[in-house]
XYZ file of C-alpha atoms in Angstrom:
354
model
C 0.000 0.000 0.000
C 2.959 2.307 0.617
C 4.157 1.629 -2.925
C 0.685 2.354 -4.322
C 0.587 5.592 -2.322
C 4.003 6.668 -3.610
C 3.038 5.874 -7.210
C -0.154 7.898 -6.805
C 1.862 10.869 -5.553
C 4.302 10.603 -8.474
C 1.491 10.281 -11.016
C -0.220 13.288 -9.444
C 3.003 15.284 -9.797
C 3.558 14.244 -13.427
C -0.056 14.938 -14.367
C 0.172 18.418 -12.824
C 3.237 19.205 -14.956
C 1.496 17.943 -18.106
C -1.502 20.174 -17.425
C 0.666 23.197 -16.639
C 3.148 22.932 -19.513
C 1.476 20.976 -22.325
C 0.374 23.235 -25.179
C -2.763 21.093 -25.542
C -3.862 21.348 -21.899
C -2.457 24.743 -20.954
C -5.231 27.293 -20.395
C -6.414 29.734 -17.743
C -9.026 27.205 -16.629
C -6.814 24.125 -16.463
C -3.939 26.011 -14.861
C -5.735 26.015 -11.509
C -6.308 22.258 -11.724
C -2.603 21.830 -12.439
C -1.696 23.922 -9.400
C -4.117 21.890 -7.280
C -2.582 18.561 -8.307
C 0.929 19.927 -7.799
C 0.172 21.057 -4.244
C -1.610 17.760 -3.490
C 1.510 15.933 -4.701
C 3.653 18.025 -2.335
C 1.313 17.215 0.555
C 1.366 13.554 -0.437
C 5.144 13.224 -0.515
C 5.365 15.008 2.855
C 2.834 12.605 4.362
C 4.556 9.595 2.798
C 7.826 10.428 4.553
C 5.936 11.207 7.772
C 4.289 7.762 7.739
C 7.738 6.185 7.322
C 9.136 8.170 10.247
C 11.765 10.026 8.222
C 12.112 13.696 7.343
C 14.793 14.702 4.798
C 15.853 18.332 4.730
C 13.849 19.103 1.591
C 10.705 17.725 3.263
C 11.350 19.837 6.364
C 11.609 22.904 4.139
C 8.371 22.038 2.320
C 6.681 21.558 5.695
C 7.248 25.223 6.466
C 4.174 25.992 4.348
C 0.692 24.828 5.347
C -0.294 23.459 1.949
C -3.626 22.120 3.203
C -4.908 25.701 3.042
C -3.760 26.270 -0.546
C -5.032 23.447 -2.776
C -8.710 23.898 -1.721
C -8.410 27.521 -2.936
C -6.902 26.687 -6.339
C -9.558 23.988 -6.690
C -12.368 26.484 -6.103
C -10.808 28.795 -8.705
C -10.730 25.896 -11.181
C -14.421 25.093 -10.680
C -15.368 28.760 -10.829
C -13.650 29.430 -14.144
C -14.395 26.105 -15.826
C -18.092 26.229 -14.971
C -18.374 29.370 -17.112
C -19.066 31.597 -14.146
C -17.596 34.397 -16.245
C -20.928 34.635 -18.037
C -22.333 36.222 -14.895
C -20.893 38.261 -12.060
C -17.426 37.020 -11.123
C -16.990 36.471 -7.398
C -13.714 37.761 -5.953
C -12.097 34.833 -4.149
C -8.729 36.361 -3.263
C -9.661 36.387 0.409
C -9.389 32.591 0.417
C -5.595 32.893 0.229
C -5.442 34.702 3.600
C -5.406 31.532 5.792
C -2.549 30.005 3.775
C -0.448 33.188 3.867
C -0.967 34.082 7.530
C -0.779 30.566 8.987
C 2.245 29.651 6.864
C 4.014 32.829 8.011
C 3.389 31.910 11.654
C 4.474 28.321 11.031
C 7.732 29.499 9.413
C 8.538 31.701 12.401
C 7.942 28.799 14.795
C 9.620 26.065 12.705
C 12.787 28.038 12.003
C 13.269 28.133 15.780
C 11.981 24.703 16.897
C 13.174 22.573 13.951
C 16.126 24.440 12.408
C 17.256 26.039 15.711
C 18.321 29.288 14.062
C 17.115 31.373 17.008
C 15.162 31.057 20.257
C 11.567 32.128 20.503
C 10.532 34.308 23.452
C 9.080 32.298 26.331
C 5.689 33.960 25.998
C 5.485 32.880 22.329
C 6.583 29.348 23.142
C 3.712 28.986 25.594
C 1.199 29.415 22.779
C 2.746 27.082 20.186
C 0.506 24.186 21.221
C -2.582 26.374 20.956
C -1.478 27.552 17.511
C -1.226 24.030 16.094
C -4.510 23.079 17.736
C -6.077 26.017 15.915
C -4.434 24.910 12.650
C -5.849 21.420 13.132
C -9.336 22.851 13.741
C -9.158 25.126 10.694
C -7.911 22.174 8.611
C -11.312 20.613 9.300
C -13.448 23.703 8.697
C -11.669 25.269 5.692
C -11.949 22.336 3.203
C -15.636 21.899 4.051
C -16.203 25.593 3.365
C -14.440 25.398 -0.014
C -16.402 22.265 -0.976
C -19.656 24.102 -0.289
C -18.398 27.176 -2.130
C -17.402 25.176 -5.207
C -20.825 23.494 -5.223
C -22.461 26.646 -6.557
C -19.993 26.793 -9.449
C -20.566 23.193 -10.552
C -24.075 21.952 -9.859
C -26.068 25.159 -10.227
C -25.147 25.781 -13.898
C -27.541 23.644 -15.912
C -26.472 25.213 -19.212
C -22.808 24.336 -18.796
C -21.790 21.694 -21.411
C -18.942 20.508 -19.150
C -21.274 20.005 -16.189
C -21.148 16.190 -16.208
C -17.348 16.070 -16.215
C -17.124 18.796 -13.553
C -19.763 17.092 -11.428
C -17.834 13.812 -11.397
C -14.597 15.622 -10.650
C -16.222 17.600 -7.845
C -17.738 14.470 -6.282
C -14.460 12.516 -6.360
C -12.403 15.375 -4.973
C -15.003 16.163 -2.309
C -14.937 12.565 -1.073
C -11.148 12.654 -0.856
C -11.193 16.004 0.958
C -13.840 14.790 3.401
C -11.798 11.640 4.029
C -8.835 13.857 4.898
C -11.103 16.057 7.036
C -12.143 12.963 9.003
C -8.507 12.090 9.702
C -7.767 15.666 10.728
C -10.844 15.711 12.982
C -9.519 12.614 14.742
C -6.213 14.411 15.209
C -7.968 17.482 16.600
C -10.002 15.487 19.121
C -7.406 12.929 20.244
C -4.182 14.864 19.461
C -2.927 11.871 17.476
C -2.154 11.833 13.756
C -3.273 8.715 11.894
C -1.291 7.254 8.961
C -2.530 8.554 5.611
C -1.771 5.388 3.623
C -5.428 4.507 3.157
C -6.253 8.053 2.079
C -3.581 7.957 -0.615
C -4.531 4.454 -1.687
C -8.048 5.759 -2.296
C -6.634 8.883 -3.920
C -4.594 6.728 -6.302
C -7.845 5.387 -7.779
C -8.903 8.966 -8.462
C -5.520 9.824 -10.003
C -5.735 6.811 -12.352
C -9.278 7.805 -13.331
C -8.113 11.348 -13.995
C -5.199 10.074 -16.095
C -7.524 7.814 -18.103
C -10.053 10.589 -18.582
C -7.250 12.999 -19.330
C -5.820 10.770 -22.062
C -9.197 10.749 -23.783
C -9.471 14.499 -23.457
C -5.868 14.786 -24.657
C -6.718 12.918 -27.884
C -9.624 15.277 -28.546
C -7.512 18.321 -27.690
C -4.693 17.151 -29.917
C -7.033 16.485 -32.843
C -8.763 19.831 -32.433
C -5.438 21.662 -32.199
C -4.221 20.139 -35.456
C -7.578 20.696 -37.187
C -7.470 24.348 -36.154
C -3.918 24.660 -37.473
C -4.907 23.198 -40.841
C -8.031 25.326 -41.262
C -6.134 28.529 -40.426
C -3.812 27.878 -43.339
C -6.709 27.580 -45.758
C -8.072 30.695 -47.340
C -11.655 31.563 -46.577
C -14.126 31.296 -49.411
C -16.651 34.092 -49.397
C -20.300 33.133 -49.346
C -22.301 34.206 -52.341
C -25.540 35.871 -51.351
C -28.180 37.856 -53.151
C -29.302 39.427 -49.885
C -29.904 43.154 -50.039
C -29.883 43.667 -46.292
C -26.481 45.011 -45.240
C -26.769 43.607 -41.718
C -27.357 40.109 -43.059
C -24.368 40.452 -45.375
C -22.259 41.472 -42.395
C -23.536 38.429 -40.536
C -22.369 36.173 -43.356
C -18.979 37.887 -43.288
C -18.671 37.187 -39.555
C -19.493 33.540 -40.202
C -17.164 33.116 -43.157
C -14.198 35.253 -42.194
C -14.208 35.169 -38.372
C -15.832 31.729 -38.004
C -18.014 32.979 -35.159
C -20.175 29.855 -35.495
C -17.217 27.762 -34.285
C -17.744 29.254 -30.838
C -19.897 26.714 -28.921
C -21.143 29.494 -26.611
C -22.220 31.833 -29.417
C -25.548 33.490 -28.606
C -27.992 35.629 -30.521
C -27.241 38.478 -28.107
C -23.509 38.311 -28.934
C -24.127 38.501 -32.673
C -26.721 41.279 -32.372
C -24.231 43.301 -30.350
C -21.541 42.772 -33.001
C -23.937 43.950 -35.707
C -25.226 46.811 -33.511
C -28.861 45.785 -33.927
C -31.523 44.410 -31.601
C -32.041 40.691 -30.944
C -35.497 40.809 -32.474
C -34.315 42.500 -35.657
C -31.528 39.938 -36.028
C -34.051 37.104 -35.894
C -36.246 38.962 -38.394
C -33.559 39.432 -41.060
C -32.391 35.810 -40.685
C -35.978 34.613 -41.147
C -36.512 36.835 -44.188
C -33.316 35.709 -45.929
C -33.092 32.028 -44.961
C -36.435 30.984 -43.435
C -34.374 29.663 -40.511
C -34.061 30.585 -36.854
C -30.781 31.914 -35.460
C -29.748 28.569 -33.934
C -30.705 26.679 -37.113
C -28.601 29.046 -39.225
C -25.577 28.669 -36.944
C -25.877 24.869 -36.867
C -26.342 24.810 -40.645
C -22.975 26.484 -41.163
C -21.352 24.260 -38.566
C -22.625 21.191 -40.396
C -21.493 22.687 -43.711
C -17.952 22.941 -42.355
C -18.122 19.407 -40.956
C -19.227 18.056 -44.349
C -16.349 19.837 -46.066
C -13.867 18.258 -43.660
C -15.386 14.798 -43.992
C -14.928 15.014 -47.768
C -11.320 16.190 -47.463
C -8.747 13.335 -47.161
C -6.548 15.710 -45.146
C -8.869 15.164 -42.156
C -9.148 11.371 -42.425
C -6.901 10.796 -39.407
C -9.091 12.788 -37.026
C -12.097 11.500 -35.109
C -15.595 12.561 -36.099
C -16.197 13.965 -32.630
C -13.090 16.166 -32.679
C -14.189 17.588 -36.052
C -17.692 18.280 -34.738
C -16.403 19.943 -31.570
C -13.943 22.089 -33.499
C -16.747 23.264 -35.796
C -18.702 24.609 -32.813
C -20.866 21.846 -31.354
C -20.564 21.614 -27.573
C -21.234 17.880 -27.165
C -21.385 14.602 -29.055
C -25.169 14.451 -28.649
C -25.695 17.932 -30.061
C -23.355 17.200 -32.979
C -24.945 13.898 -34.005
C -28.539 15.086 -33.473
C -28.186 18.250 -35.560
C -26.129 16.538 -38.259
C -28.713 13.802 -38.801
C -31.547 16.330 -38.754
C -29.801 18.321 -41.506
C -28.526 15.482 -43.694
C -30.652 12.481 -42.768
C -27.437 10.567 -42.010
C -25.103 10.177 -39.068
C -21.610 11.674 -39.523
C -20.171 8.166 -39.993
C -22.795 7.208 -42.560
C -22.189 10.470 -44.415
C -18.434 9.944 -44.469
C -18.777 6.336 -45.697
C -21.201 7.404 -48.412
């Protein structure tokens, strides 16, 4: 079990570096997940040496910082940004870093004296060291629970978020692990005895392997989409021919053809109307007059048009159908397949084979 725990820590560390430095994973959203896994790996390696009764110098230095108050914060930031909270009012969460900064500063002052013996603390300060660590133990129980509740609103209250299912699973798994750790810390707070964390990391290893497996699948999609985007950028845009007299509708077609606005899975009628400097109602009216379609039908029509072009082009034969559909603007496999069959009468695979 110690070997499994160590492997889980190492995999967590490697996965964090992949997320932080891979050009396919690197983004403002994923960066916080990478930081979270990196800090968890640091905590894990510290605990692994603690369970074995050894403490190398590098581990003693890492122990100066109270990491248990940092990774819940980066995790909340990840859920906030990935759940598309930016579409509404962004909540300022900088205050969550205060416990980590203040408590780590106090711990450094104490540890440099008690562990590294670089100076002697005043007697009056030494009398309160036990109370300080008791407070840290208590806050280590309360703080993760608070962040779990806080992240709940960013994950499960956004029904329109296409990544909700993935985020929900991730939130559930991480919450169970955090609550497991909270239980161990609660035992320490009540009985002043720290339990071995081998079982916690054995359970965590299952999560890490799931995340790696899920990540590899996401990596394949990300890689395909990255290459598809690179290829399409090199191709010159072909202007749409239209007999429309309405200048606003012509500008709409230019936005679709030249800026590929329909490849944005979060594109809304309000966004387009704002770009064209017209009202939402008037936008729907001119689309209806020129195409007899609704706004969403027009957008999906052009997405499917681009998909069909790629399916006919041998240059895209090595890429999955799903990666092509996602890159053309559909936000899920279900949406892609449903709209494609409604438009063509065939599934993407049947269309490609035909």
